[in-house]
Amino acid sequence: MPGYIQSASPTGVIPATLSTAFTELREYAQLQNQYHDGTVQRSQLAQTSRRTFRLSKRLCAADLGTLYAFWVAKQGGLIPFAFYNPFEVAAGHDIGSNYDPTGNGTQGRVTVVFRGAWAQATDLARSNVQGLELVEVAW
């Protein structure tokens, strides 16, 4: 189906230079109903949180070009890929030592897709890409 992200293994790995440009956020999806007497009924939709990674670093021209080429190759969010969270390393290892360019390593690997449209603002020597996130795909 067009526009449907299939539950498949990730194709490709985001470049290591961009892994540290994202910060992790967690979302707990739930339904909420508030009644006229002020009581609130909540129902959790999943047992675990959904992780998102927001671009929070200003990028130099080379990193911006790398990110844009990768975003285009993944069709702006239709093709899932692997992202290695540099802070999810085994005990006693350095931050970022879990990166595997082949995508075979499982330590810190998250299957994600892009969410948000490409919109950039360029200042002196650095660029911001507002609203671009990586969203974890359950599969």
Coordinates of C-alpha atoms in Angstrom, one line a residue:
M1 CA 0.0 0.0 0.0
P2 CA 1.3 3.5 -0.7
G3 CA 2.1 5.5 2.4
Y4 CA 2.2 2.4 4.6
I5 CA 5.5 1.6 6.5
Q6 CA 5.8 -2.1 6.4
S7 CA 7.1 -4.0 9.4
A8 CA 10.4 -4.9 7.9
S9 CA 14.0 -5.0 8.8
P10 CA 15.8 -1.6 8.5
T11 CA 17.5 -0.7 5.3
G12 CA 20.6 1.2 5.9
V13 CA 22.2 3.0 8.9
I14 CA 22.2 6.7 9.5
P15 CA 25.8 8.0 9.4
A16 CA 27.8 8.1 12.7
T17 CA 28.4 11.8 12.4
L18 CA 24.7 12.5 12.7
S19 CA 24.0 10.1 15.6
T20 CA 25.0 12.6 18.2
A21 CA 22.9 15.4 16.6
F22 CA 19.7 13.8 18.0
T23 CA 18.3 13.8 21.6
E24 CA 16.0 11.1 22.9
L25 CA 12.4 11.8 24.0
R26 CA 9.8 9.3 25.2
E27 CA 6.1 9.3 24.6
Y28 CA 3.6 7.3 26.6
A29 CA 0.5 7.0 24.5
Q30 CA -2.8 6.9 26.4
L31 CA -6.4 7.7 26.1
Q32 CA -7.9 10.2 28.4
N33 CA -11.5 11.1 29.2
Q34 CA -12.5 14.0 31.5
Y35 CA -16.0 13.9 32.9
H36 CA -18.2 16.9 33.8
D37 CA -17.5 16.3 37.6
G38 CA -13.7 16.7 37.0
T39 CA -12.7 13.1 37.2
V40 CA -10.3 11.7 34.6
Q41 CA -10.2 8.2 33.2
R42 CA -6.9 7.1 31.7
S43 CA -6.1 4.0 29.7
Q44 CA -2.6 3.2 28.5
L45 CA -2.3 2.1 24.9
A46 CA 1.0 0.3 25.1
Q47 CA 3.1 -1.4 27.8
T48 CA 6.2 0.6 27.0
S49 CA 7.0 4.1 25.8
R50 CA 7.6 5.1 22.2
R51 CA 11.0 6.7 21.6
T52 CA 11.5 9.6 19.4
F53 CA 14.8 11.4 18.6
R54 CA 14.6 15.1 17.8
L55 CA 17.3 16.9 15.8
S56 CA 18.8 19.3 18.3
K57 CA 22.2 20.3 17.0
R58 CA 23.0 23.0 14.4
L59 CA 24.7 21.3 11.5
C60 CA 27.7 22.4 9.4
A61 CA 27.3 22.3 5.6
A62 CA 28.9 18.9 5.2
D63 CA 26.6 17.3 7.9
L64 CA 23.6 19.1 6.4
G65 CA 24.3 17.7 3.0
T66 CA 24.8 14.2 4.4
L67 CA 21.5 14.4 6.3
Y68 CA 19.6 15.7 3.3
A69 CA 21.0 13.0 1.0
F70 CA 20.0 10.3 3.6
W71 CA 16.6 11.8 4.1
V72 CA 16.0 11.8 0.3
A73 CA 17.3 8.2 0.1
K74 CA 14.7 7.1 2.7
Q75 CA 11.9 9.0 0.8
G76 CA 11.3 11.4 3.7
G77 CA 10.0 8.8 6.1
L78 CA 8.7 5.9 4.1
I79 CA 11.7 3.5 4.4
P80 CA 12.8 2.4 7.9
F81 CA 16.5 2.5 8.8
A82 CA 18.7 1.8 11.8
F83 CA 19.8 4.5 14.2
Y84 CA 22.4 3.8 16.9
N85 CA 21.7 5.7 20.1
P86 CA 25.3 6.6 21.2
F87 CA 24.3 6.6 24.8
E88 CA 23.0 3.0 24.9
V89 CA 26.3 1.3 25.3
A90 CA 27.4 -1.7 27.4
A91 CA 28.7 -1.0 30.8
G92 CA 32.4 0.1 30.7
H93 CA 32.4 1.2 27.1
D94 CA 32.7 4.7 25.6
I95 CA 29.8 6.7 24.4
G96 CA 29.3 6.0 20.7
S97 CA 31.3 2.8 20.7
N98 CA 28.2 0.8 19.8
Y99 CA 27.9 2.2 16.2
D100 CA 28.0 -0.5 13.5
P101 CA 27.9 0.8 9.9
T102 CA 26.6 -2.6 8.7
G103 CA 23.6 -2.5 11.0
N104 CA 24.3 -6.0 12.4
G105 CA 25.1 -4.9 16.0
T106 CA 22.1 -4.9 18.3
Q107 CA 23.5 -2.8 21.2
G108 CA 21.7 0.6 21.1
R109 CA 20.2 -0.1 17.6
V110 CA 16.7 1.3 17.1
T111 CA 14.6 0.9 13.9
V112 CA 13.2 4.4 13.0
V113 CA 11.7 6.4 10.3
F114 CA 11.8 10.2 9.7
R115 CA 8.8 12.2 10.8
G116 CA 8.3 15.8 9.7
A117 CA 8.9 17.8 6.6
W118 CA 12.2 19.2 5.6
A119 CA 12.5 22.9 6.6
Q120 CA 15.8 24.5 7.2
A121 CA 17.1 27.8 8.4
T122 CA 20.7 28.8 7.8
D123 CA 22.7 31.2 10.0
L124 CA 26.4 32.0 9.9
A125 CA 28.2 28.7 9.1
R126 CA 25.5 26.5 10.7
S127 CA 22.0 25.3 9.7
N128 CA 19.0 24.2 11.7
V129 CA 16.5 21.7 10.4
Q130 CA 13.3 22.4 12.4
G131 CA 10.7 19.7 13.1
L132 CA 12.7 16.7 11.9
E133 CA 12.4 13.7 14.2
L134 CA 13.2 10.0 14.1
V135 CA 10.3 7.9 15.4
E136 CA 10.8 4.3 16.6
V137 CA 9.0 1.7 14.6
A138 CA 7.6 -1.4 16.4
W139 CA 8.2 -4.5 14.4

